[in-house]
Amino acid sequence: MAKSAVITGVTGQDGAYLAQLLLGKGYDVWGVVRRSSHFGVADHRLRWLGIAGDVRFLDANLTDLSSLVRCIELAKPDEVYNLGAQSYVASSWQQPLLTGHVTGLGAANVLEAVRIAQPAARFYQASSSEMFGLIQEAQQNERTPFYPRSPYGAAKLFAHWMTVNYRESFSMHASSGILFNHESPLRGIEFVTRKVSDAVARIKLGLADELRLGNVDARRDWGHARDYVEAMWLMLQQESADDYVVATGRTTSVRDMVRIAFGHVGLVAEDYLVVDPTLFRPAEVDILLGDASMAKSRLGWAPKTTLEEMIHEMVEADLDRHRRGPVAT
Ligand code: NDP
Ligand code: GDP
């Protein structure tokens, strides 16, 4: 019989790539979609990948435990991937309580729903390198102490420890992937790589003449979402659950990433880049660099896409979108 999986956050970047991966492996894929007045727009990433008709939608919200219990009862999944979140760090200072409810307590709700309705299901929590925040070691691994620097990071840390606690308290197969930044043409337009690829495409096509950014000295360990969802799946195929760092092991400044993007279309970044102090954050995560040795040795996982390949793919996708007409996402 085909395996089945429930994905919260299926309309987001990772949800879309994970759904594609699982469908390719023959899974029945159920995706949690929250009600909004824009139904039909919410699945644009699934449509971009050509899989919208293949995912069975479940109507639920991470803040509503009863809706999640009903989803799990209906789908009876073998695997549950909790990818849903208020995932944008900058917004988490504007909406700290909502971020806590959705990103933190929402994970506890999903864990509870699984414990109540399908305790044998394997569970994946989308933890984040933002939990390392003010880094305590030059390269971060599973044993590096956490020091979150935003309401988002703090909410993710709560969700992370709840996952560990459900594993230890109830013997649930609950794993947490501490994923470093990962991007793609399906990344939300507010995140820096996509903001850059979109602006470079518009500048190249004569639709814009500058790119305004905040702290361009920040450094991130950027990988491709398509590679990272494979690590999520691999974690749930292991005999026992655990926590894994997923990263490339290379850190690059925002400024250098911008140069790669402009270079791809034959332009010079410095001619268009404007540093805008109003875009700086109340507290910054200056640098992230992950050590994914455990994922490599235990899961056999390694990133396949370089930063250059990924940025080129993103710029090409945005050029294509803008050539076809005005687009928001
Ligand atoms: P996105 O922001 O693209 O997707 C977030 C998803 O969560 C969307 O499907 C969104 O639905 C859904 N969601 C938000 N609020 C609720 C709610 N109240 N109830 C139900 N669903 C909700 O994130 P990514 O795909 O980039 O990331 C996936 C997960 O991985 C997130 O938890 C993120 O925090 C985490 N993560 C991401 C990293 C990255 O670099 N991308 C790094 C480390 C962790 P809607 O479409 O309706 O908005
Ligand atoms: P994050 O690591 O999850 O916060 O991912 P982002 O893509 O939002 O930000 C990555 C880094 O880019 C952070 O250090 C930001 O401060 C920095 N950055 C600089 N300018 C911008 C900008 O205009 N937008 C965003 N989103 N980030 C920016």
mmCIF file of C-alpha atoms and ligand atoms in Angstrom:
data_model
loop_
_atom_site.group_PDB
_atom_site.id
_atom_site.type_symbol
_atom_site.label_atom_id
_atom_site.label_comp_id
_atom_site.label_asym_id
_atom_site.label_seq_id
_atom_site.Cartn_x
_atom_site.Cartn_y
_atom_site.Cartn_z
ATOM 1 C CA MET A 1 0.000 0.000 0.000
ATOM 2 C CA ALA A 2 1.180 3.532 -0.752
ATOM 3 C CA LYS A 3 2.554 5.491 2.197
ATOM 4 C CA SER A 4 0.737 8.673 3.132
ATOM 5 C CA ALA A 5 2.049 11.976 4.453
ATOM 6 C CA VAL A 6 0.517 15.134 5.857
ATOM 7 C CA ILE A 7 2.411 18.368 5.195
ATOM 8 C CA THR A 8 1.574 21.556 7.080
ATOM 9 C CA GLY A 9 2.784 24.574 5.126
ATOM 10 C CA VAL A 10 2.234 22.780 1.814
ATOM 11 C CA THR A 11 1.565 26.126 0.091
ATOM 12 C CA GLY A 12 4.998 27.449 1.121
ATOM 13 C CA GLN A 13 8.359 26.996 -0.605
ATOM 14 C CA ASP A 14 9.447 23.822 1.187
ATOM 15 C CA GLY A 15 5.958 22.350 1.269
ATOM 16 C CA ALA A 16 5.774 22.543 -2.514
ATOM 17 C CA TYR A 17 9.162 20.878 -3.095
ATOM 18 C CA LEU A 18 8.491 18.240 -0.433
ATOM 19 C CA ALA A 19 5.091 17.428 -1.951
ATOM 20 C CA GLN A 20 6.809 17.006 -5.328
ATOM 21 C CA LEU A 21 9.441 14.699 -3.815
ATOM 22 C CA LEU A 22 6.882 12.531 -1.977
ATOM 23 C CA LEU A 23 4.522 12.306 -4.972
ATOM 24 C CA GLY A 24 7.499 11.115 -7.014
ATOM 25 C CA LYS A 25 8.030 8.354 -4.446
ATOM 26 C CA GLY A 26 4.389 7.243 -4.754
ATOM 27 C CA TYR A 27 3.052 8.757 -1.510
ATOM 28 C CA ASP A 28 -0.518 9.923 -0.989
ATOM 29 C CA VAL A 29 0.150 13.551 -0.115
ATOM 30 C CA TRP A 30 -2.226 15.547 2.058
ATOM 31 C CA GLY A 31 -1.558 19.258 2.466
ATOM 32 C CA VAL A 32 -2.877 21.476 5.241
ATOM 33 C CA VAL A 33 -4.215 24.742 3.836
ATOM 34 C CA ARG A 34 -5.476 27.544 6.050
ATOM 35 C CA ARG A 35 -8.664 29.237 5.025
ATOM 36 C CA SER A 36 -8.257 32.663 3.423
ATOM 37 C CA SER A 37 -10.311 34.816 1.093
ATOM 38 C CA HIS A 38 -7.787 34.070 -1.684
ATOM 39 C CA PHE A 39 -8.247 30.374 -2.277
ATOM 40 C CA GLY A 40 -6.920 29.493 -5.688
ATOM 41 C CA VAL A 41 -3.993 31.857 -5.223
ATOM 42 C CA ALA A 42 -2.586 29.968 -2.244
ATOM 43 C CA ASP A 43 -1.478 26.993 -4.333
ATOM 44 C CA HIS A 44 0.537 29.016 -6.865
ATOM 45 C CA ARG A 45 3.783 27.225 -5.928
ATOM 46 C CA LEU A 46 2.198 23.802 -6.418
ATOM 47 C CA ARG A 47 0.897 24.986 -9.782
ATOM 48 C CA TRP A 48 4.386 26.233 -10.714
ATOM 49 C CA LEU A 49 5.678 22.702 -10.082
ATOM 50 C CA GLY A 50 2.701 21.202 -11.967
ATOM 51 C CA ILE A 51 1.433 19.171 -8.980
ATOM 52 C CA ALA A 52 -1.526 21.204 -7.655
ATOM 53 C CA GLY A 53 -4.076 18.577 -8.711
ATOM 54 C CA ASP A 54 -2.117 15.771 -7.022
ATOM 55 C CA VAL A 55 -2.188 17.065 -3.421
ATOM 56 C CA ARG A 56 -5.296 16.451 -1.312
ATOM 57 C CA PHE A 57 -6.052 19.564 0.689
ATOM 58 C CA LEU A 58 -7.060 19.579 4.346
ATOM 59 C CA ASP A 59 -8.717 22.651 5.849
ATOM 60 C CA ALA A 60 -6.980 23.472 9.141
ATOM 61 C CA ASN A 61 -4.990 26.085 11.031
ATOM 62 C CA LEU A 62 -1.916 25.565 13.189
ATOM 63 C CA THR A 63 -3.559 27.584 15.960
ATOM 64 C CA ASP A 64 -6.604 25.268 16.087
ATOM 65 C CA LEU A 65 -5.818 21.898 17.676
ATOM 66 C CA SER A 66 -9.230 20.424 16.884
ATOM 67 C CA SER A 67 -8.799 21.121 13.171
ATOM 68 C CA LEU A 68 -5.406 19.369 13.234
ATOM 69 C CA VAL A 69 -6.771 16.330 15.077
ATOM 70 C CA ARG A 70 -9.483 16.024 12.424
ATOM 71 C CA CYS A 71 -6.842 16.175 9.661
ATOM 72 C CA ILE A 72 -4.756 13.425 11.219
ATOM 73 C CA GLU A 73 -7.831 11.253 11.846
ATOM 74 C CA LEU A 74 -8.887 11.640 8.224
ATOM 75 C CA ALA A 75 -5.516 11.143 6.523
ATOM 76 C CA LYS A 76 -4.133 8.483 8.913
ATOM 77 C CA PRO A 77 -0.620 9.413 7.764
ATOM 78 C CA ASP A 78 2.556 7.405 8.086
ATOM 79 C CA GLU A 79 4.531 10.654 8.183
ATOM 80 C CA VAL A 80 3.731 14.204 9.291
ATOM 81 C CA TYR A 81 5.916 17.143 8.247
ATOM 82 C CA ASN A 82 5.325 20.346 10.215
ATOM 83 C CA LEU A 83 6.558 23.057 7.838
ATOM 84 C CA GLY A 84 3.862 25.638 8.581
ATOM 85 C CA ALA A 85 5.029 28.806 10.330
ATOM 86 C CA GLN A 86 5.133 32.570 10.363
ATOM 87 C CA SER A 87 8.564 32.165 8.837
ATOM 88 C CA TYR A 88 9.812 35.693 8.195
ATOM 89 C CA VAL A 89 12.252 36.948 10.859
ATOM 90 C CA ALA A 90 11.675 40.662 10.165
ATOM 91 C CA SER A 91 7.884 40.313 10.610
ATOM 92 C CA SER A 92 8.383 38.514 13.897
ATOM 93 C CA TRP A 93 9.207 41.833 15.602
ATOM 94 C CA GLN A 94 6.001 43.344 14.186
ATOM 95 C CA GLN A 95 3.900 40.303 15.152
ATOM 96 C CA PRO A 96 5.717 38.624 18.048
ATOM 97 C CA LEU A 97 2.626 37.089 19.625
ATOM 98 C CA LEU A 98 1.265 35.681 16.379
ATOM 99 C CA THR A 99 4.726 34.288 15.643
ATOM 100 C CA GLY A 100 4.697 32.600 19.056
ATOM 101 C CA HIS A 101 1.223 31.188 18.499
ATOM 102 C CA VAL A 102 1.818 29.876 14.972
ATOM 103 C CA THR A 103 5.534 29.044 14.877
ATOM 104 C CA GLY A 104 5.892 27.920 18.504
ATOM 105 C CA LEU A 105 2.568 26.699 19.875
ATOM 106 C CA GLY A 106 1.481 25.602 16.381
ATOM 107 C CA ALA A 107 4.179 22.912 16.460
ATOM 108 C CA ALA A 108 2.959 21.789 19.887
ATOM 109 C CA ASN A 109 -0.552 21.549 18.434
ATOM 110 C CA VAL A 110 0.652 19.320 15.594
ATOM 111 C CA LEU A 111 2.606 17.128 18.029
ATOM 112 C CA GLU A 112 -0.512 16.833 20.197
ATOM 113 C CA ALA A 113 -2.703 15.993 17.200
ATOM 114 C CA VAL A 114 -0.286 13.218 16.206
ATOM 115 C CA ARG A 115 -0.022 11.920 19.784
ATOM 116 C CA ILE A 116 -3.815 11.816 20.124
ATOM 117 C CA ALA A 117 -4.845 10.542 16.693
ATOM 118 C CA GLN A 118 -1.899 8.644 15.140
ATOM 119 C CA PRO A 119 0.960 8.212 17.649
ATOM 120 C CA ALA A 120 2.864 5.761 15.452
ATOM 121 C CA ALA A 121 3.218 8.345 12.677
ATOM 122 C CA ARG A 122 6.718 9.709 12.141
ATOM 123 C CA PHE A 123 6.999 13.457 12.746
ATOM 124 C CA TYR A 124 9.317 16.083 11.274
ATOM 125 C CA GLN A 125 9.754 19.569 12.772
ATOM 126 C CA ALA A 126 11.141 22.399 10.626
ATOM 127 C CA SER A 127 13.697 23.824 13.037
ATOM 128 C CA SER A 128 15.966 26.647 11.997
ATOM 129 C CA SER A 129 19.550 27.904 12.127
ATOM 130 C CA GLU A 130 17.996 31.131 13.476
ATOM 131 C CA MET A 131 17.981 29.277 16.829
ATOM 132 C CA PHE A 132 21.793 29.718 16.852
ATOM 133 C CA GLY A 133 21.344 33.500 16.467
ATOM 134 C CA LEU A 134 24.263 35.075 18.286
ATOM 135 C CA ILE A 135 26.523 32.195 17.433
ATOM 136 C CA GLN A 136 28.380 30.428 20.233
ATOM 137 C CA GLU A 137 30.711 28.485 17.909
ATOM 138 C CA ALA A 138 32.246 29.484 14.574
ATOM 139 C CA GLN A 139 30.594 26.516 12.809
ATOM 140 C CA GLN A 140 27.310 25.301 14.220
ATOM 141 C CA ASN A 141 26.383 21.638 14.697
ATOM 142 C CA GLU A 142 23.793 19.663 16.714
ATOM 143 C CA ARG A 143 25.657 20.282 19.984
ATOM 144 C CA THR A 144 26.178 24.045 19.577
ATOM 145 C CA PRO A 145 24.297 26.041 22.271
ATOM 146 C CA PHE A 146 21.356 28.108 21.021
ATOM 147 C CA TYR A 147 20.997 31.897 21.373
ATOM 148 C CA PRO A 148 17.984 33.110 19.352
ATOM 149 C CA ARG A 149 17.979 36.780 18.317
ATOM 150 C CA SER A 150 14.358 37.346 17.254
ATOM 151 C CA PRO A 151 10.828 36.369 18.286
ATOM 152 C CA TYR A 152 10.972 33.956 15.326
ATOM 153 C CA GLY A 153 14.141 32.295 16.647
ATOM 154 C CA ALA A 154 12.680 32.058 20.152
ATOM 155 C CA ALA A 155 9.418 30.523 18.859
ATOM 156 C CA LYS A 156 11.370 27.980 16.771
ATOM 157 C CA LEU A 157 13.425 27.062 19.834
ATOM 158 C CA PHE A 158 10.251 26.281 21.805
ATOM 159 C CA ALA A 159 8.987 24.109 18.934
ATOM 160 C CA HIS A 160 12.373 22.386 18.713
ATOM 161 C CA TRP A 161 12.457 21.455 22.389
ATOM 162 C CA MET A 162 8.818 20.313 22.289
ATOM 163 C CA THR A 163 9.817 17.922 19.497
ATOM 164 C CA VAL A 164 12.709 16.574 21.565
ATOM 165 C CA ASN A 165 10.390 16.260 24.584
ATOM 166 C CA TYR A 166 7.671 14.388 22.707
ATOM 167 C CA ARG A 167 10.325 11.976 21.447
ATOM 168 C CA GLU A 168 11.664 11.411 24.954
ATOM 169 C CA SER A 169 8.327 11.521 26.844
ATOM 170 C CA PHE A 170 6.069 9.523 24.536
ATOM 171 C CA SER A 171 8.609 7.525 22.479
ATOM 172 C CA MET A 172 7.346 9.233 19.363
ATOM 173 C CA HIS A 173 9.430 9.058 16.189
ATOM 174 C CA ALA A 174 9.886 12.842 16.210
ATOM 175 C CA SER A 175 12.865 14.396 14.429
ATOM 176 C CA SER A 176 13.945 17.950 14.051
ATOM 177 C CA GLY A 177 15.856 19.291 11.065
ATOM 178 C CA ILE A 178 17.928 22.341 11.954
ATOM 179 C CA LEU A 179 17.987 23.735 8.438
ATOM 180 C CA PHE A 180 20.150 26.646 7.405
ATOM 181 C CA ASN A 181 18.740 29.162 4.901
ATOM 182 C CA HIS A 182 17.511 27.546 1.726
ATOM 183 C CA GLU A 183 16.126 29.284 -1.303
ATOM 184 C CA SER A 184 14.721 28.664 -4.770
ATOM 185 C CA PRO A 185 12.609 30.370 -7.435
ATOM 186 C CA LEU A 186 9.682 29.607 -5.079
ATOM 187 C CA ARG A 187 11.150 31.533 -2.119
ATOM 188 C CA GLY A 188 8.882 34.267 -0.719
ATOM 189 C CA ILE A 189 9.694 37.598 -2.324
ATOM 190 C CA GLU A 190 10.402 39.276 1.045
ATOM 191 C CA PHE A 191 13.478 37.090 1.703
ATOM 192 C CA VAL A 192 16.769 38.580 0.620
ATOM 193 C CA THR A 193 17.817 36.156 -2.149
ATOM 194 C CA ARG A 194 14.450 36.366 -3.895
ATOM 195 C CA LYS A 195 14.212 40.131 -3.377
ATOM 196 C CA VAL A 196 17.598 40.313 -5.120
ATOM 197 C CA SER A 197 16.792 37.924 -7.988
ATOM 198 C CA ASP A 198 13.511 39.737 -8.623
ATOM 199 C CA ALA A 199 15.174 43.184 -8.589
ATOM 200 C CA VAL A 200 18.031 42.043 -10.855
ATOM 201 C CA ALA A 201 15.477 40.705 -13.351
ATOM 202 C CA ARG A 202 13.465 43.942 -13.268
ATOM 203 C CA ILE A 203 16.591 46.106 -13.622
ATOM 204 C CA LYS A 204 17.824 43.998 -16.531
ATOM 205 C CA LEU A 205 14.444 44.405 -18.262
ATOM 206 C CA GLY A 206 14.338 48.182 -17.621
ATOM 207 C CA LEU A 207 11.481 47.900 -15.114
ATOM 208 C CA ALA A 208 13.492 49.201 -12.104
ATOM 209 C CA ASP A 209 16.701 51.144 -11.541
ATOM 210 C CA GLU A 210 17.860 50.309 -7.999
ATOM 211 C CA LEU A 211 17.968 47.601 -5.334
ATOM 212 C CA ARG A 212 17.449 48.754 -1.726
ATOM 213 C CA LEU A 213 18.792 46.454 0.981
ATOM 214 C CA GLY A 214 19.553 46.585 4.702
ATOM 215 C CA ASN A 215 22.607 44.939 6.253
ATOM 216 C CA VAL A 216 24.637 43.639 3.304
ATOM 217 C CA ASP A 217 27.480 42.508 5.580
ATOM 218 C CA ALA A 218 25.352 39.723 7.103
ATOM 219 C CA ARG A 219 26.542 36.272 6.078
ATOM 220 C CA ARG A 220 24.441 33.191 5.497
ATOM 221 C CA ASP A 221 24.956 29.530 4.641
ATOM 222 C CA TRP A 222 22.598 29.290 1.651
ATOM 223 C CA GLY A 223 21.456 26.038 0.037
ATOM 224 C CA HIS A 224 18.716 24.980 -2.398
ATOM 225 C CA ALA A 225 15.262 24.025 -1.031
ATOM 226 C CA ARG A 226 15.009 21.113 -3.487
ATOM 227 C CA ASP A 227 18.115 19.531 -1.919
ATOM 228 C CA TYR A 228 17.007 20.261 1.654
ATOM 229 C CA VAL A 229 13.567 18.593 1.466
ATOM 230 C CA GLU A 230 15.385 15.345 0.638
ATOM 231 C CA ALA A 231 17.125 15.559 4.016
ATOM 232 C CA MET A 232 13.714 15.938 5.710
ATOM 233 C CA TRP A 233 12.462 12.746 4.088
ATOM 234 C CA LEU A 234 15.673 10.853 4.877
ATOM 235 C CA MET A 235 15.324 11.740 8.595
ATOM 236 C CA LEU A 236 11.940 10.017 8.731
ATOM 237 C CA GLN A 237 13.295 6.873 7.029
ATOM 238 C CA GLN A 238 15.776 6.190 9.869
ATOM 239 C CA GLU A 239 15.063 3.517 12.456
ATOM 240 C CA SER A 240 15.241 6.031 15.292
ATOM 241 C CA ALA A 241 14.472 9.721 15.379
ATOM 242 C CA ASP A 242 17.090 12.405 15.996
ATOM 243 C CA ASP A 243 18.018 16.022 15.289
ATOM 244 C CA TYR A 244 20.171 16.985 12.319
ATOM 245 C CA VAL A 245 21.864 20.121 11.026
ATOM 246 C CA VAL A 246 21.362 20.587 7.269
ATOM 247 C CA ALA A 247 23.719 23.102 5.638
ATOM 248 C CA THR A 248 26.277 23.544 2.867
ATOM 249 C CA GLY A 249 29.292 24.464 5.039
ATOM 250 C CA ARG A 250 29.936 27.647 3.047
ATOM 251 C CA THR A 251 29.068 31.158 4.224
ATOM 252 C CA THR A 252 28.647 34.153 1.907
ATOM 253 C CA SER A 253 27.829 37.804 2.582
ATOM 254 C CA VAL A 254 24.630 39.340 1.267
ATOM 255 C CA ARG A 255 26.841 41.727 -0.727
ATOM 256 C CA ASP A 256 28.671 38.877 -2.479
ATOM 257 C CA MET A 257 25.384 37.075 -3.190
ATOM 258 C CA VAL A 258 24.126 40.326 -4.794
ATOM 259 C CA ARG A 259 27.292 40.465 -6.940
ATOM 260 C CA ILE A 260 26.691 36.898 -8.135
ATOM 261 C CA ALA A 261 23.115 37.815 -9.136
ATOM 262 C CA PHE A 262 24.028 40.980 -11.058
ATOM 263 C CA GLY A 263 27.030 39.250 -12.618
ATOM 264 C CA HIS A 264 24.719 36.623 -14.088
ATOM 265 C CA VAL A 265 23.042 39.249 -16.302
ATOM 266 C CA GLY A 266 26.253 41.136 -17.081
ATOM 267 C CA LEU A 267 25.635 44.071 -14.703
ATOM 268 C CA VAL A 268 27.749 45.507 -11.869
ATOM 269 C CA ALA A 269 26.032 45.369 -8.453
ATOM 270 C CA GLU A 270 27.576 48.604 -7.173
ATOM 271 C CA ASP A 271 25.814 50.588 -9.945
ATOM 272 C CA TYR A 272 22.368 49.693 -8.503
ATOM 273 C CA LEU A 273 22.739 48.694 -4.834
ATOM 274 C CA VAL A 274 21.496 51.214 -2.242
ATOM 275 C CA VAL A 275 22.021 50.431 1.443
ATOM 276 C CA ASP A 276 18.971 51.674 3.351
ATOM 277 C CA PRO A 277 19.422 51.885 7.155
ATOM 278 C CA THR A 278 15.638 51.717 7.672
ATOM 279 C CA LEU A 279 15.854 48.083 6.537
ATOM 280 C CA PHE A 280 18.243 47.095 9.351
ATOM 281 C CA ARG A 281 16.732 44.813 12.005
ATOM 282 C CA PRO A 282 16.456 45.518 15.769
ATOM 283 C CA ALA A 283 18.932 42.667 16.333
ATOM 284 C CA GLU A 284 20.930 40.880 13.668
ATOM 285 C CA VAL A 285 22.216 37.373 13.136
ATOM 286 C CA ASP A 286 25.569 38.443 11.703
ATOM 287 C CA ILE A 287 26.847 35.121 10.449
ATOM 288 C CA LEU A 288 25.700 31.524 10.099
ATOM 289 C CA LEU A 289 27.803 28.554 8.989
ATOM 290 C CA GLY A 290 26.565 25.007 9.425
ATOM 291 C CA ASP A 291 28.345 21.705 9.917
ATOM 292 C CA ALA A 292 26.204 18.959 8.353
ATOM 293 C CA SER A 293 28.652 16.084 9.059
ATOM 294 C CA MET A 294 26.017 14.107 10.969
ATOM 295 C CA ALA A 295 23.505 14.345 8.100
ATOM 296 C CA LYS A 296 26.279 13.273 5.709
ATOM 297 C CA SER A 297 27.414 10.263 7.719
ATOM 298 C CA ARG A 298 24.024 9.000 8.979
ATOM 299 C CA LEU A 299 21.667 10.008 6.168
ATOM 300 C CA GLY A 300 24.101 9.949 3.266
ATOM 301 C CA TRP A 301 22.889 13.468 2.488
ATOM 302 C CA ALA A 302 24.935 16.168 0.740
ATOM 303 C CA PRO A 303 23.899 19.384 -1.018
ATOM 304 C CA LYS A 304 23.870 19.128 -4.817
ATOM 305 C CA THR A 305 23.441 22.754 -5.874
ATOM 306 C CA THR A 306 26.040 25.515 -5.506
ATOM 307 C CA LEU A 307 25.077 29.058 -4.511
ATOM 308 C CA GLU A 308 25.996 30.271 -8.001
ATOM 309 C CA GLU A 309 23.792 27.650 -9.697
ATOM 310 C CA MET A 310 20.894 28.472 -7.395
ATOM 311 C CA ILE A 311 21.112 32.262 -7.823
ATOM 312 C CA HIS A 312 21.338 31.838 -11.601
ATOM 313 C CA GLU A 313 18.220 29.613 -11.546
ATOM 314 C CA MET A 314 16.367 32.214 -9.452
ATOM 315 C CA VAL A 315 17.342 35.149 -11.690
ATOM 316 C CA GLU A 316 16.343 33.193 -14.809
ATOM 317 C CA ALA A 317 12.962 32.311 -13.265
ATOM 318 C CA ASP A 318 12.309 35.971 -12.375
ATOM 319 C CA LEU A 319 13.370 37.143 -15.840
ATOM 320 C CA ASP A 320 10.893 34.663 -17.254
ATOM 321 C CA ARG A 321 8.106 35.802 -14.904
ATOM 322 C CA HIS A 322 8.611 39.483 -15.743
ATOM 323 C CA ARG A 323 8.834 38.844 -19.475
ATOM 324 C CA ARG A 324 5.397 37.240 -19.232
ATOM 325 C CA GLY A 325 3.883 40.265 -17.431
ATOM 326 C CA PRO A 326 3.557 41.868 -14.003
ATOM 327 C CA VAL A 327 3.759 39.331 -11.168
ATOM 328 C CA ALA A 328 3.805 39.625 -7.410
ATOM 329 C CA THR A 329 5.284 36.309 -6.376
HETATM 330 P P1 NDP B 1 7.048 29.695 3.806
HETATM 331 O O1 NDP B 1 6.874 30.995 4.517
HETATM 332 O O2 NDP B 1 7.234 29.690 2.333
HETATM 333 O O3 NDP B 1 5.765 28.772 4.120
HETATM 334 C C1 NDP B 1 5.102 28.825 5.356
HETATM 335 C C2 NDP B 1 3.838 27.986 5.274
HETATM 336 O O4 NDP B 1 3.163 28.033 6.536
HETATM 337 C C3 NDP B 1 2.834 28.471 4.222
HETATM 338 O O5 NDP B 1 2.270 27.352 3.585
HETATM 339 C C4 NDP B 1 1.783 29.175 5.072
HETATM 340 O O6 NDP B 1 0.506 29.211 4.486
HETATM 341 C C5 NDP B 1 1.783 28.261 6.293
HETATM 342 N N1 NDP B 1 1.151 28.869 7.457
HETATM 343 C C6 NDP B 1 1.425 30.078 8.016
HETATM 344 N N2 NDP B 1 0.610 30.303 9.058
HETATM 345 C C7 NDP B 1 -0.208 29.220 9.167
HETATM 346 C C8 NDP B 1 -1.264 28.874 10.038
HETATM 347 N N3 NDP B 1 -1.657 29.692 11.036
HETATM 348 N N4 NDP B 1 -1.887 27.684 9.863
HETATM 349 C C9 NDP B 1 -1.517 26.859 8.851
HETATM 350 N N5 NDP B 1 -0.514 27.131 7.990
HETATM 351 C C10 NDP B 1 0.134 28.304 8.149
HETATM 352 O O7 NDP B 1 8.247 28.923 4.525
HETATM 353 P P2 NDP B 1 9.349 27.923 3.901
HETATM 354 O O8 NDP B 1 8.678 26.968 3.003
HETATM 355 O O9 NDP B 1 10.501 28.711 3.418
HETATM 356 O O10 NDP B 1 9.847 27.170 5.202
HETATM 357 C C11 NDP B 1 9.204 25.980 5.668
HETATM 358 C C12 NDP B 1 9.454 25.832 7.160
HETATM 359 O O11 NDP B 1 10.852 25.719 7.404
HETATM 360 C C13 NDP B 1 8.974 27.001 8.011
HETATM 361 O O12 NDP B 1 8.532 26.489 9.245
HETATM 362 C C14 NDP B 1 10.229 27.842 8.196
HETATM 363 O O13 NDP B 1 10.138 28.623 9.363
HETATM 364 C C15 NDP B 1 11.260 26.730 8.315
HETATM 365 N N6 NDP B 1 12.613 27.089 7.912
HETATM 366 C C16 NDP B 1 12.819 27.666 6.689
HETATM 367 C C17 NDP B 1 14.090 27.981 6.288
HETATM 368 C C18 NDP B 1 14.347 28.561 4.943
HETATM 369 O O14 NDP B 1 15.461 29.044 4.720
HETATM 370 N N7 NDP B 1 13.393 28.542 4.016
HETATM 371 C C19 NDP B 1 15.256 27.728 7.174
HETATM 372 C C20 NDP B 1 14.923 27.021 8.386
HETATM 373 C C21 NDP B 1 13.635 26.738 8.740
HETATM 374 P P3 NDP B 1 0.064 30.420 3.468
HETATM 375 O O15 NDP B 1 0.519 29.989 2.104
HETATM 376 O O16 NDP B 1 -1.418 30.435 3.618
HETATM 377 O O17 NDP B 1 0.739 31.667 3.938
HETATM 378 P P1 GDP B 2 16.708 35.101 7.512
HETATM 379 O O1 GDP B 2 18.126 34.663 7.656
HETATM 380 O O2 GDP B 2 15.722 34.015 7.779
HETATM 381 O O3 GDP B 2 16.377 36.324 8.261
HETATM 382 O O4 GDP B 2 16.511 35.352 5.924
HETATM 383 P P2 GDP B 2 16.401 36.716 5.083
HETATM 384 O O5 GDP B 2 16.581 36.323 3.659
HETATM 385 O O6 GDP B 2 15.155 37.466 5.411
HETATM 386 O O7 GDP B 2 17.639 37.600 5.566
HETATM 387 C C1 GDP B 2 18.969 37.146 5.424
HETATM 388 C C2 GDP B 2 19.925 38.277 5.798
HETATM 389 O O8 GDP B 2 19.858 39.296 4.807
HETATM 390 C C3 GDP B 2 19.612 38.953 7.143
HETATM 391 O O9 GDP B 2 20.821 39.128 7.852
HETATM 392 C C4 GDP B 2 19.051 40.296 6.741
HETATM 393 O O10 GDP B 2 19.278 41.357 7.700
HETATM 394 C C5 GDP B 2 19.829 40.553 5.463
HETATM 395 N N1 GDP B 2 19.181 41.560 4.604
HETATM 396 C C6 GDP B 2 19.755 42.707 4.150
HETATM 397 N N2 GDP B 2 18.880 43.421 3.438
HETATM 398 C C7 GDP B 2 17.708 42.725 3.444
HETATM 399 C C8 GDP B 2 16.424 42.973 2.865
HETATM 400 O O11 GDP B 2 16.173 43.985 2.212
HETATM 401 N N3 GDP B 2 15.477 42.007 3.055
HETATM 402 C C9 GDP B 2 15.728 40.866 3.778
HETATM 403 N N4 GDP B 2 14.761 39.950 3.912
HETATM 404 N N5 GDP B 2 16.934 40.622 4.350
HETATM 405 C C10 GDP B 2 17.905 41.540 4.180
#
